[in-house]
PDB file of C-alpha atoms in Angstrom:
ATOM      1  CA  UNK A  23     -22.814  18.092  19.683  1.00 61.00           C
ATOM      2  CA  UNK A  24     -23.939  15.952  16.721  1.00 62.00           C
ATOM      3  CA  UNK A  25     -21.902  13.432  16.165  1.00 64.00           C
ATOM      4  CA  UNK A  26     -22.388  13.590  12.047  1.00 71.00           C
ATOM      5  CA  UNK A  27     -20.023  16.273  12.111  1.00 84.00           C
ATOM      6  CA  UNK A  28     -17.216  14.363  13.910  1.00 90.00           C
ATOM      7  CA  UNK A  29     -13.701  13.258  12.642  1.00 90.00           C
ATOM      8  CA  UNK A  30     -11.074  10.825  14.528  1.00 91.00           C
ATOM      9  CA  UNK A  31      -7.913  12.200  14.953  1.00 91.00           C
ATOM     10  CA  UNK A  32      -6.706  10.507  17.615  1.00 92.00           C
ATOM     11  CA  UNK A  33      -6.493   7.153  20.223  1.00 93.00           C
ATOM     12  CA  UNK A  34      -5.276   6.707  23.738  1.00 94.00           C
ATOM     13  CA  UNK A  35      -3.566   3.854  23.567  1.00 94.00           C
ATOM     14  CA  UNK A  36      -2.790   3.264  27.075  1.00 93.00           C
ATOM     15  CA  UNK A  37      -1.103   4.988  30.641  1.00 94.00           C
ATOM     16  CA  UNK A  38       2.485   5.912  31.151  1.00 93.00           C
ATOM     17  CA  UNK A  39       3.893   6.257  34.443  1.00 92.00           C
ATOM     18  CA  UNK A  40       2.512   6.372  38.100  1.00 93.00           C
ATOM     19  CA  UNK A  41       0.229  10.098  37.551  1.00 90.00           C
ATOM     20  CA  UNK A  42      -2.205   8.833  35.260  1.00 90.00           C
ATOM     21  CA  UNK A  43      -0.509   9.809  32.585  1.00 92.00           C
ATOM     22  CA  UNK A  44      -2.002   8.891  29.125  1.00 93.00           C
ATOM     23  CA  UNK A  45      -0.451   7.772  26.138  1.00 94.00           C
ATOM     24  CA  UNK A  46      -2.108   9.055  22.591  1.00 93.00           C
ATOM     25  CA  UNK A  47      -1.670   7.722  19.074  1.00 92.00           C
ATOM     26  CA  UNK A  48      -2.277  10.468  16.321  1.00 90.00           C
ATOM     27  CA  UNK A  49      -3.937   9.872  13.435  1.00 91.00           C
ATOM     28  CA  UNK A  50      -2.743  13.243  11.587  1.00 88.00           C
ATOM     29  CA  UNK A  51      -1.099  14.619   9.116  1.00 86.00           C
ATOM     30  CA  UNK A  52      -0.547  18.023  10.901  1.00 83.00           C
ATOM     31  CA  UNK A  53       0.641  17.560  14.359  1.00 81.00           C
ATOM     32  CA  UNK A  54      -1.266  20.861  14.973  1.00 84.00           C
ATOM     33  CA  UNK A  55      -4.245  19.681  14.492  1.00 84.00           C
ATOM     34  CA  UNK A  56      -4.513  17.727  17.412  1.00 83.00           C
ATOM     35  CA  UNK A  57      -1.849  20.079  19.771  1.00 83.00           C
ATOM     36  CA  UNK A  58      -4.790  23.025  18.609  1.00 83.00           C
ATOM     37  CA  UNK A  59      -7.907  21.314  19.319  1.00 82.00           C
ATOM     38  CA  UNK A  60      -9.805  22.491  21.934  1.00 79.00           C
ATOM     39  CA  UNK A  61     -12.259  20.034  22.516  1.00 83.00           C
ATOM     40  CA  UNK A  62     -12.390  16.701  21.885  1.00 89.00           C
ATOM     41  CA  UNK A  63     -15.291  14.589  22.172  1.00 90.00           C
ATOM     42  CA  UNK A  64     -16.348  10.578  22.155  1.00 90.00           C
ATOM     43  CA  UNK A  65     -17.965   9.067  19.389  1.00 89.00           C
ATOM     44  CA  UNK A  66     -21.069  10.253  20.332  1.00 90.00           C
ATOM     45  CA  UNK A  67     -20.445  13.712  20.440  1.00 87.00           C
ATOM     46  CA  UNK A  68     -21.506  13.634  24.595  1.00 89.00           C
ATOM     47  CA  UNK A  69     -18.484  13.255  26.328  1.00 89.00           C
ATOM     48  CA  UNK A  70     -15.415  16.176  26.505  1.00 88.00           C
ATOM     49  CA  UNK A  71     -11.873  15.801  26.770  1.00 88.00           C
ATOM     50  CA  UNK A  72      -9.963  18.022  27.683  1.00 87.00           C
ATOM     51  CA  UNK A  73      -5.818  17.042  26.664  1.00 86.00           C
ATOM     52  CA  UNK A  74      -3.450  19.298  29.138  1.00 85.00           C
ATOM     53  CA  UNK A  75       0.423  19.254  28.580  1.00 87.00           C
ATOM     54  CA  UNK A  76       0.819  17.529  25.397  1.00 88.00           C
ATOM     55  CA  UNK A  77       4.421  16.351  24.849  1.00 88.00           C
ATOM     56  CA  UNK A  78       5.988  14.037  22.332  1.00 88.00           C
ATOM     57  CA  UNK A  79       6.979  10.422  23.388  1.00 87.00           C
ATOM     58  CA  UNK A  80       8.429   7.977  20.826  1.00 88.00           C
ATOM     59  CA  UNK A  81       5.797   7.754  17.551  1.00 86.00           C
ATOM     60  CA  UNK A  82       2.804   8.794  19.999  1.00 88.00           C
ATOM     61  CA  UNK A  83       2.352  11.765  22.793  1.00 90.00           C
ATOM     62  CA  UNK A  84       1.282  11.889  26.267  1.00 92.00           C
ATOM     63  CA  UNK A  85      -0.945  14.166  27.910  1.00 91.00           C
ATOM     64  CA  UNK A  86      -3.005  14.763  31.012  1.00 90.00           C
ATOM     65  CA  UNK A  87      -6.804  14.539  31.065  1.00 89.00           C
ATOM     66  CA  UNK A  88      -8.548  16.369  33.935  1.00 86.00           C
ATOM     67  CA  UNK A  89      -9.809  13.986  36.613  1.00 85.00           C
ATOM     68  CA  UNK A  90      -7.070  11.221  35.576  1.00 88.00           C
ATOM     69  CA  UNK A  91      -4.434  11.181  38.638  1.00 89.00           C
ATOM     70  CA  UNK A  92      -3.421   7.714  38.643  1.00 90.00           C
ATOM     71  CA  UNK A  93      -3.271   4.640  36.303  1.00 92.00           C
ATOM     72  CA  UNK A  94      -5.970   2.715  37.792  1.00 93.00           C
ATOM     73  CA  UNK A  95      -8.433   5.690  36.427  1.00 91.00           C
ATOM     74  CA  UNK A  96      -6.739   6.245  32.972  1.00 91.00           C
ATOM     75  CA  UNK A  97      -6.432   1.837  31.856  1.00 93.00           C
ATOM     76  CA  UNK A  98     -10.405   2.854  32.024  1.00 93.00           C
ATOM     77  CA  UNK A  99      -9.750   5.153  28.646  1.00 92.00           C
ATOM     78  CA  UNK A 100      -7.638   2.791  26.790  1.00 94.00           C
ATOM     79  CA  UNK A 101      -8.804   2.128  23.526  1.00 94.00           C
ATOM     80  CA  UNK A 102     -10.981   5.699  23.279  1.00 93.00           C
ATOM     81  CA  UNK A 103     -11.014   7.251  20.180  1.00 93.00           C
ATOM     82  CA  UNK A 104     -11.092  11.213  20.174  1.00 92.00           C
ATOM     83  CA  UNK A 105     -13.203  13.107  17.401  1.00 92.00           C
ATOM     84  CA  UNK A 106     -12.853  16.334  16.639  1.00 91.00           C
ATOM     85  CA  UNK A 107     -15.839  18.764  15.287  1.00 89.00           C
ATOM     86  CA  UNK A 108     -15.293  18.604  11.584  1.00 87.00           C
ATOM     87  CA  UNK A 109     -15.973  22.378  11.178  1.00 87.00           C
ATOM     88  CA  UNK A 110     -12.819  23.768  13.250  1.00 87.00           C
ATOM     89  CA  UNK A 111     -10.833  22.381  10.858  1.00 87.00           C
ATOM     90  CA  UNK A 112      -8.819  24.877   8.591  1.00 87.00           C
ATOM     91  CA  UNK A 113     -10.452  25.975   5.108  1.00 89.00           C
ATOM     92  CA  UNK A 114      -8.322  23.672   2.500  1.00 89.00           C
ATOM     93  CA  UNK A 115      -6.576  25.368  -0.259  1.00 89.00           C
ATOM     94  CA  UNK A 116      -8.034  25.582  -3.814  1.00 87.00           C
ATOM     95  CA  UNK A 117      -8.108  22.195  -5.384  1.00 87.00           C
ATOM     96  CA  UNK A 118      -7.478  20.752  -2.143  1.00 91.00           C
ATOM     97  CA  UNK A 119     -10.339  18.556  -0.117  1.00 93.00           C
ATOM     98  CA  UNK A 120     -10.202  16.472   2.773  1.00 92.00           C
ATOM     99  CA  UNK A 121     -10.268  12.670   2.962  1.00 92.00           C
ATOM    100  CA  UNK A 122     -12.613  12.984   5.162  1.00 91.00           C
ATOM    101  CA  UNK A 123     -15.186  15.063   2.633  1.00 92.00           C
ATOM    102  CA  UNK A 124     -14.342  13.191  -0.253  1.00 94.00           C
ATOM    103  CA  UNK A 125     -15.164  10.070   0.705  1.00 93.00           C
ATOM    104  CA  UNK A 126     -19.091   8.838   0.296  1.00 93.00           C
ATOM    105  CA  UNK A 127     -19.488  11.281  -2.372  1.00 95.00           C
ATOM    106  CA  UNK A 128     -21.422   9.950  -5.245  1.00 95.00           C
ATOM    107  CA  UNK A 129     -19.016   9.661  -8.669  1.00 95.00           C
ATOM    108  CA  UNK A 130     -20.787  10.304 -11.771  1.00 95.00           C
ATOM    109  CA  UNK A 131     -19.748   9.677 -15.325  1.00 94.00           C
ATOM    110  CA  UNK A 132     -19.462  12.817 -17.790  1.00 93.00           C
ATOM    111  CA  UNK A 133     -22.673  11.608 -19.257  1.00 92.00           C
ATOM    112  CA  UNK A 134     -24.661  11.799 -15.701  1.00 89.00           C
ATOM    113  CA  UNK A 135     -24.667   8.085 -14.950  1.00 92.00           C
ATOM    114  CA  UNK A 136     -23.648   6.799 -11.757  1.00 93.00           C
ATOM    115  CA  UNK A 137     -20.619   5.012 -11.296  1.00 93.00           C
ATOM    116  CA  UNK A 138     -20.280   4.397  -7.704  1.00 94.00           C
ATOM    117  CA  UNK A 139     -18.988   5.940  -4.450  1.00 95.00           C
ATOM    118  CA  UNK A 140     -15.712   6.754  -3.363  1.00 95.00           C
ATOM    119  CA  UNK A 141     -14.602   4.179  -1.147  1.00 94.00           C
ATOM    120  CA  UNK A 142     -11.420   5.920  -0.016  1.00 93.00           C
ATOM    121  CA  UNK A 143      -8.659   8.057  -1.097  1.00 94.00           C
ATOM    122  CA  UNK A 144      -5.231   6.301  -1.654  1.00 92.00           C
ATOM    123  CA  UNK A 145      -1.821   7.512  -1.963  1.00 91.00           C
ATOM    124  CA  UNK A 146       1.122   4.551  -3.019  1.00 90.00           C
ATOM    125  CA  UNK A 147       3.370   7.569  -4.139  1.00 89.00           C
ATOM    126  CA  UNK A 148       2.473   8.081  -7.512  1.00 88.00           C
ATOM    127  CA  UNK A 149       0.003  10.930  -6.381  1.00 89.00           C
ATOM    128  CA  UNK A 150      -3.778  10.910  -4.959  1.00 92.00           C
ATOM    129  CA  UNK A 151      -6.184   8.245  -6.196  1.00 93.00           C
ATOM    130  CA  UNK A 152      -9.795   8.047  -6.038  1.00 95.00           C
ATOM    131  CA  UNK A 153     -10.861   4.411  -5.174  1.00 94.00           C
ATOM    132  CA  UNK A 154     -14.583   4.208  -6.552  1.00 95.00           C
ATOM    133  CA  UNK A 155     -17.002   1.458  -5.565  1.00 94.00           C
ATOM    134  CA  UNK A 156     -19.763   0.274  -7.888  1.00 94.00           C
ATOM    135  CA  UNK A 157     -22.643  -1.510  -6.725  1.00 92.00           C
ATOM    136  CA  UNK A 158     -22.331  -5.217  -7.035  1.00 90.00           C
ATOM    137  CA  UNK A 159     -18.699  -5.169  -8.532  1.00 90.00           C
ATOM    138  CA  UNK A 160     -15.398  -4.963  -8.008  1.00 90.00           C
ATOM    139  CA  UNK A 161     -13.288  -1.108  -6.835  1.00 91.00           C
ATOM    140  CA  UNK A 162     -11.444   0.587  -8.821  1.00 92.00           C
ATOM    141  CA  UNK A 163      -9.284   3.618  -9.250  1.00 93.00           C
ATOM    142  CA  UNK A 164      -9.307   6.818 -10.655  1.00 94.00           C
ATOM    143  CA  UNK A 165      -6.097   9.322 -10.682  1.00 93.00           C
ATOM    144  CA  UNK A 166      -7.007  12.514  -8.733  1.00 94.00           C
ATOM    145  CA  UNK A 167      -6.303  14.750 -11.697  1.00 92.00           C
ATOM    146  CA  UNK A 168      -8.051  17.445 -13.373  1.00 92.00           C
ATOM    147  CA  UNK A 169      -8.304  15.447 -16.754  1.00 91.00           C
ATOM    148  CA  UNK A 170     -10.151  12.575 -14.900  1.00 92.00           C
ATOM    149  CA  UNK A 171     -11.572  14.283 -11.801  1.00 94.00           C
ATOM    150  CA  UNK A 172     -13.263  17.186 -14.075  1.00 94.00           C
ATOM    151  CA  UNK A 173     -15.445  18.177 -11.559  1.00 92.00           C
ATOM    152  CA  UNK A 174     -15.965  18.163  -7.567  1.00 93.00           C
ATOM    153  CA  UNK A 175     -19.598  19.642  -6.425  1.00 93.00           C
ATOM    154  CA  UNK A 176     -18.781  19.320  -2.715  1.00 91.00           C
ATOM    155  CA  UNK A 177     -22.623  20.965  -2.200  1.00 91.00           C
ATOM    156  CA  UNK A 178     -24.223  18.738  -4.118  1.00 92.00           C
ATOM    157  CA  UNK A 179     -21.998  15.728  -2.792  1.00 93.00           C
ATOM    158  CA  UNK A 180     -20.974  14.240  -6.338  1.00 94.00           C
ATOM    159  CA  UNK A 181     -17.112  14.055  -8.381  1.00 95.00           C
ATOM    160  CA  UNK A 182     -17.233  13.757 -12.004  1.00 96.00           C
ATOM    161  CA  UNK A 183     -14.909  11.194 -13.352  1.00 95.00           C
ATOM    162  CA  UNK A 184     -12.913  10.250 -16.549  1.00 93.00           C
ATOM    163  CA  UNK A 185     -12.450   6.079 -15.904  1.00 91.00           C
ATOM    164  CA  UNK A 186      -8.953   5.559 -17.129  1.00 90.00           C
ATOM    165  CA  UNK A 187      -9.049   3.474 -20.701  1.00 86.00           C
ATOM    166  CA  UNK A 188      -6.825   0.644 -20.649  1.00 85.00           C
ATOM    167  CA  UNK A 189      -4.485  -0.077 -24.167  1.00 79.00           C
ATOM    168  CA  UNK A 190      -5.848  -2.946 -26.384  1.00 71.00           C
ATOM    169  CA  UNK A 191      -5.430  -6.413 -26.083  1.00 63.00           C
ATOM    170  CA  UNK A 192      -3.221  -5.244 -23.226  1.00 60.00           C
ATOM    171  CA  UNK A 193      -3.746  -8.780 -20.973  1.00 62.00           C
ATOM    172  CA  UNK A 194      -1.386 -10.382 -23.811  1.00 55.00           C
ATOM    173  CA  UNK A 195       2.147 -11.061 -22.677  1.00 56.00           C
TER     174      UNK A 195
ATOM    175  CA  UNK B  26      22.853  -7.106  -3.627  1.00 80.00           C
ATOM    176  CA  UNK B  27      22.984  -4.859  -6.341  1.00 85.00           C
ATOM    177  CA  UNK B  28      22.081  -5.997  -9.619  1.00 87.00           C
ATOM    178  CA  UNK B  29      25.164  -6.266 -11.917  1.00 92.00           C
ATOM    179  CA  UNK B  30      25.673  -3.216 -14.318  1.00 92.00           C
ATOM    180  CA  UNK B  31      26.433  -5.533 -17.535  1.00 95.00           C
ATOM    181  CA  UNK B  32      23.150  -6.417 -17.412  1.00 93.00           C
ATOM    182  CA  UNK B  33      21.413  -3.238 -17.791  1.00 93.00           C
ATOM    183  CA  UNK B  34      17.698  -2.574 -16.103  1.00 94.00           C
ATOM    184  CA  UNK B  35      15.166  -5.177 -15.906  1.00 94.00           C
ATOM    185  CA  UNK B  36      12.779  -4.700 -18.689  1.00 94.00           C
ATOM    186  CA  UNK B  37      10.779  -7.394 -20.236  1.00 93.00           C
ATOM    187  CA  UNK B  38      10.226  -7.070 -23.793  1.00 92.00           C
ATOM    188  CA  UNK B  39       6.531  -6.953 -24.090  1.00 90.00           C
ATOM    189  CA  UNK B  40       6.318  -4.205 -22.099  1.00 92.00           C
ATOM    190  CA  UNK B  41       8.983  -2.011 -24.795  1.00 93.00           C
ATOM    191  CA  UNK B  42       6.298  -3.174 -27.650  1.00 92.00           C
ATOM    192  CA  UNK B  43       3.214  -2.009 -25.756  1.00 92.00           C
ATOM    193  CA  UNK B  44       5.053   1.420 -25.050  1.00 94.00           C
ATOM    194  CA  UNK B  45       5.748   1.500 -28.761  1.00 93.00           C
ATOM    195  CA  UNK B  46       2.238   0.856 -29.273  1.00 93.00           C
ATOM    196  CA  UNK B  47       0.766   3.240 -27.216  1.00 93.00           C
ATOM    197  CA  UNK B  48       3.585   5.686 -28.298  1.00 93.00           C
ATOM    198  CA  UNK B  49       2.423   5.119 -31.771  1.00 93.00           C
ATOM    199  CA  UNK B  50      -1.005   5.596 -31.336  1.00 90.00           C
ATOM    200  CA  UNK B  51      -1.141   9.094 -29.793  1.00 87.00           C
ATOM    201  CA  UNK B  52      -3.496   7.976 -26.944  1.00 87.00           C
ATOM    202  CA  UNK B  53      -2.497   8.326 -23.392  1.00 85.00           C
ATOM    203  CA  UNK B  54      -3.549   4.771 -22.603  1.00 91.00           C
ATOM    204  CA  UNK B  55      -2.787   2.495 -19.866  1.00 94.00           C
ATOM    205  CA  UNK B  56      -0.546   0.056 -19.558  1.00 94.00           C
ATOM    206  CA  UNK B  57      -1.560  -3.384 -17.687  1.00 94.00           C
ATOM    207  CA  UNK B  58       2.147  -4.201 -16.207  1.00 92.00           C
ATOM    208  CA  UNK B  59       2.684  -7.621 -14.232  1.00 94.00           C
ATOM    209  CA  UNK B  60       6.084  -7.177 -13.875  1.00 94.00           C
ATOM    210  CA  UNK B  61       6.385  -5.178 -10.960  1.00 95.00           C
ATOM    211  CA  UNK B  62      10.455  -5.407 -10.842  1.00 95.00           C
ATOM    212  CA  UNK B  63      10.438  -3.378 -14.067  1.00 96.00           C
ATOM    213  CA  UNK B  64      12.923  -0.651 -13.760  1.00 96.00           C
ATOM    214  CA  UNK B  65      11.091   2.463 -14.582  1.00 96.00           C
ATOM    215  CA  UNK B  66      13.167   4.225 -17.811  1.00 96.00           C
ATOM    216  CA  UNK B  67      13.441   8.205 -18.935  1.00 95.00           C
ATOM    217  CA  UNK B  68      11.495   7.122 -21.781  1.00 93.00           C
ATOM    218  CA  UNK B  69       8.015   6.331 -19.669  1.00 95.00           C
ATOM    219  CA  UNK B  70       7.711   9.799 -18.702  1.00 94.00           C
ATOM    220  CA  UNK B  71       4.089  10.809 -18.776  1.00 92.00           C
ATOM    221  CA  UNK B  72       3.112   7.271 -19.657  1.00 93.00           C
ATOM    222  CA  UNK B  73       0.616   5.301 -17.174  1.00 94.00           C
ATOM    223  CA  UNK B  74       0.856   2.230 -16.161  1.00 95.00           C
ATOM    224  CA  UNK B  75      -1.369   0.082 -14.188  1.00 94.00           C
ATOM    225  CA  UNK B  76       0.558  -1.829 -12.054  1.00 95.00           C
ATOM    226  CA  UNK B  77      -0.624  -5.217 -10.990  1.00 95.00           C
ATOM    227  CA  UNK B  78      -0.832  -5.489  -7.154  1.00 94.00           C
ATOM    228  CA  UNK B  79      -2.002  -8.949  -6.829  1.00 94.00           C
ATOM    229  CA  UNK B  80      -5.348  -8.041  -7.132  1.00 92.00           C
ATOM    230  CA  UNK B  81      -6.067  -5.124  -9.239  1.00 91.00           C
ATOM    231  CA  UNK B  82      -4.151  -2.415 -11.453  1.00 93.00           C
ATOM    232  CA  UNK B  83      -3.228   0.754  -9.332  1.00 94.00           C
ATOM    233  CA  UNK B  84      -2.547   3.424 -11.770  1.00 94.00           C
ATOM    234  CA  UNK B  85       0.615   4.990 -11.414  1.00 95.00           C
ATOM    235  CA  UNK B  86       1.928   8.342 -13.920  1.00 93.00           C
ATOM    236  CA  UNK B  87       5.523   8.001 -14.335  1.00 95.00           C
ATOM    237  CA  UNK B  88       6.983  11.417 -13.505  1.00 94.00           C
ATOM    238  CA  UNK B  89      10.888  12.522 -13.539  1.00 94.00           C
ATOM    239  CA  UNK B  90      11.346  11.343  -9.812  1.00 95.00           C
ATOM    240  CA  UNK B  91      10.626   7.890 -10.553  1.00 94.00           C
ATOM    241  CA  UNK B  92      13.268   7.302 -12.624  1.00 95.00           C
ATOM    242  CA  UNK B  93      15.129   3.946 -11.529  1.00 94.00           C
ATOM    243  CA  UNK B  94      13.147   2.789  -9.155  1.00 95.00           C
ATOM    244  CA  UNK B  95      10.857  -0.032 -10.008  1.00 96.00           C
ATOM    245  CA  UNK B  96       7.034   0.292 -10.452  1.00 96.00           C
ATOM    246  CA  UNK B  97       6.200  -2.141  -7.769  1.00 96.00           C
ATOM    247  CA  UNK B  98       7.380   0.365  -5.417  1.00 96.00           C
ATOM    248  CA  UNK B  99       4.057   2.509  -6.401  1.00 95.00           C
ATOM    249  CA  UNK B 100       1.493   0.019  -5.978  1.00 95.00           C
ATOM    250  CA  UNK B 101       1.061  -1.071  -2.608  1.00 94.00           C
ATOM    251  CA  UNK B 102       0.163  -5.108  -1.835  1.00 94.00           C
ATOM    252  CA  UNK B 103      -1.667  -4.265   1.343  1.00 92.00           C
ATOM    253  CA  UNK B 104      -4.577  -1.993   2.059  1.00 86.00           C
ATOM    254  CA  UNK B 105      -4.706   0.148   4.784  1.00 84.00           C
ATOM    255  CA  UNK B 106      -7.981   2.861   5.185  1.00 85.00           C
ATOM    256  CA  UNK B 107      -7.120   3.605   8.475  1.00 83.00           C
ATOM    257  CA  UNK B 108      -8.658   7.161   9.255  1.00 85.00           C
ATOM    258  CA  UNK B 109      -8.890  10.358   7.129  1.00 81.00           C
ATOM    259  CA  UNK B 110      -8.302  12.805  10.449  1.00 83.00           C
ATOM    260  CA  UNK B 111      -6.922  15.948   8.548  1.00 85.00           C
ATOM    261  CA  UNK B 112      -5.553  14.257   5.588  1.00 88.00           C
ATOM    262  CA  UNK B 113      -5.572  16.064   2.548  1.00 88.00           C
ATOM    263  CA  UNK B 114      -5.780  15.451  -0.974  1.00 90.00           C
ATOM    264  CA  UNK B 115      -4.897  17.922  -3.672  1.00 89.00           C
ATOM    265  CA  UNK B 116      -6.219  17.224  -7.386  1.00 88.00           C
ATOM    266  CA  UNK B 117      -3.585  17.596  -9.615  1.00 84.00           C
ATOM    267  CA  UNK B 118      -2.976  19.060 -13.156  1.00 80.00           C
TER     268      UNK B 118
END
């Protein structure tokens, strides 16, 4: 397994009880995701876990892992993170993209110049945000919008942004 | 403690002339906005604002829903990246 094509979804955060038990922080939005996956691997794509009755406890789950009977074995675990292969993922909607695929992209100006990468995707409330890092300067952020994300060429791994233009002597009180 | 009705929202001033402004000149610029206890008002609807959070603006398009709450609410203070797992965003219109 190549471990470019990995995504973390989840933690075990530590052991629960006297069976080896394990207790698992999710990092998803869909609980499914991780209740559906199959396989999940280490960071370097080598290892394969394998999570057996999944069941909700407090903000976390715990599951079973084959070969974990006691808590001795499974304090050995705590503080793995579990990736998931990036292509079992479900096909997004239209206009819809994944943090995950967004982020790195290259964002380019309408006129073809570069204005930086996109650092990460925020969300305060007010809707999806492009946070776009320029070389040697400060982030900033774009609204994820049609009229200032024009384009998205997932293939050739670039967005097209508007920058938003600020009012006029708008830094007076 | 609730604020008391006789005074009406918080709203400095400056910010009602830059709306004007803006209003005025047909452009759908942004707002820089400090205050972030400024009661958000029918009248910003489809306005944006970017909303100070101690280090930069974070844009934030005032839509129906936001309607008397204030506009710190929308710009977060703290940073979290955290991880993208399945997290999705969807470009809006």
């Amino acid at each position: 397994m190549s471990n470019n094509n990995l995504i973390c979804i989840a933690k075990i955060t530590g052991t629960h009880g006297v069976h080896g038990l394990l207790k698992v922080k999710s990092f998803t939005e869909n609980v499914e995701t991780l209740l559906q996956a199959k396989n999940l691997y280490d960071k370097t794509g080598n290892k394969t876990f394998k999570l057996n009755d999944i069941k909700s406890h407090k903000d976390g789950f715990l599951c079973k892992i084959d070969g974990i009977e006691n808590p001795e074995d499974g304090v050995l675990l705590r503080g793995q993170e579990l990736y998931i292969d990036r292509d079992t993922l479900p096909e997004p909607d239209e206009d819809e993209f994944y943090y995950v695929d967004l982020i790195g992209l290259d964002a380019k100006l309408v006129n073809g110049d570069i204005a930086g990468k996109i650092l990460a995707v925020q969300n305060h409330g007010a809707g999806d945000m492009l946070e776009i890092k320029p070389d040697g300067a400060k982030s900033f952020f774009v609204p994820f919008t049609e009229q200032n994300v024009p384009e998205v060429k997932m293939k050739d791994k670039y967005v097209t942004i508007v920058p938003l233009s600020y009012a006029a002597n708008d830094d007076d009180k | 403690m609730s604020r008391s009705v006789w005074k009406g929202p918080y709203i400095p001033e400056y910010i009602m002339k830059k709306v004007d402004a803006v209003k005025a000149s047909g452009r759908n610029d942004v707002i820089k906005l400090y205050d972030r206890a400024t009661t958000i008002l029918p009248q910003f609807i489809g306005m944006t604002f970017g909303v100070y959070n101690g280090q930069k603006h974070i844009p934030v398009l005032v839509t129906d829903q936001m309607i008397g709450h204030k506009f710190g609410e929308f710009s977060l203070t703290r940073t979290y990246y955290g991880h993208g797992a399945d997290k999705k965003a969807k470009r809006g219109k």
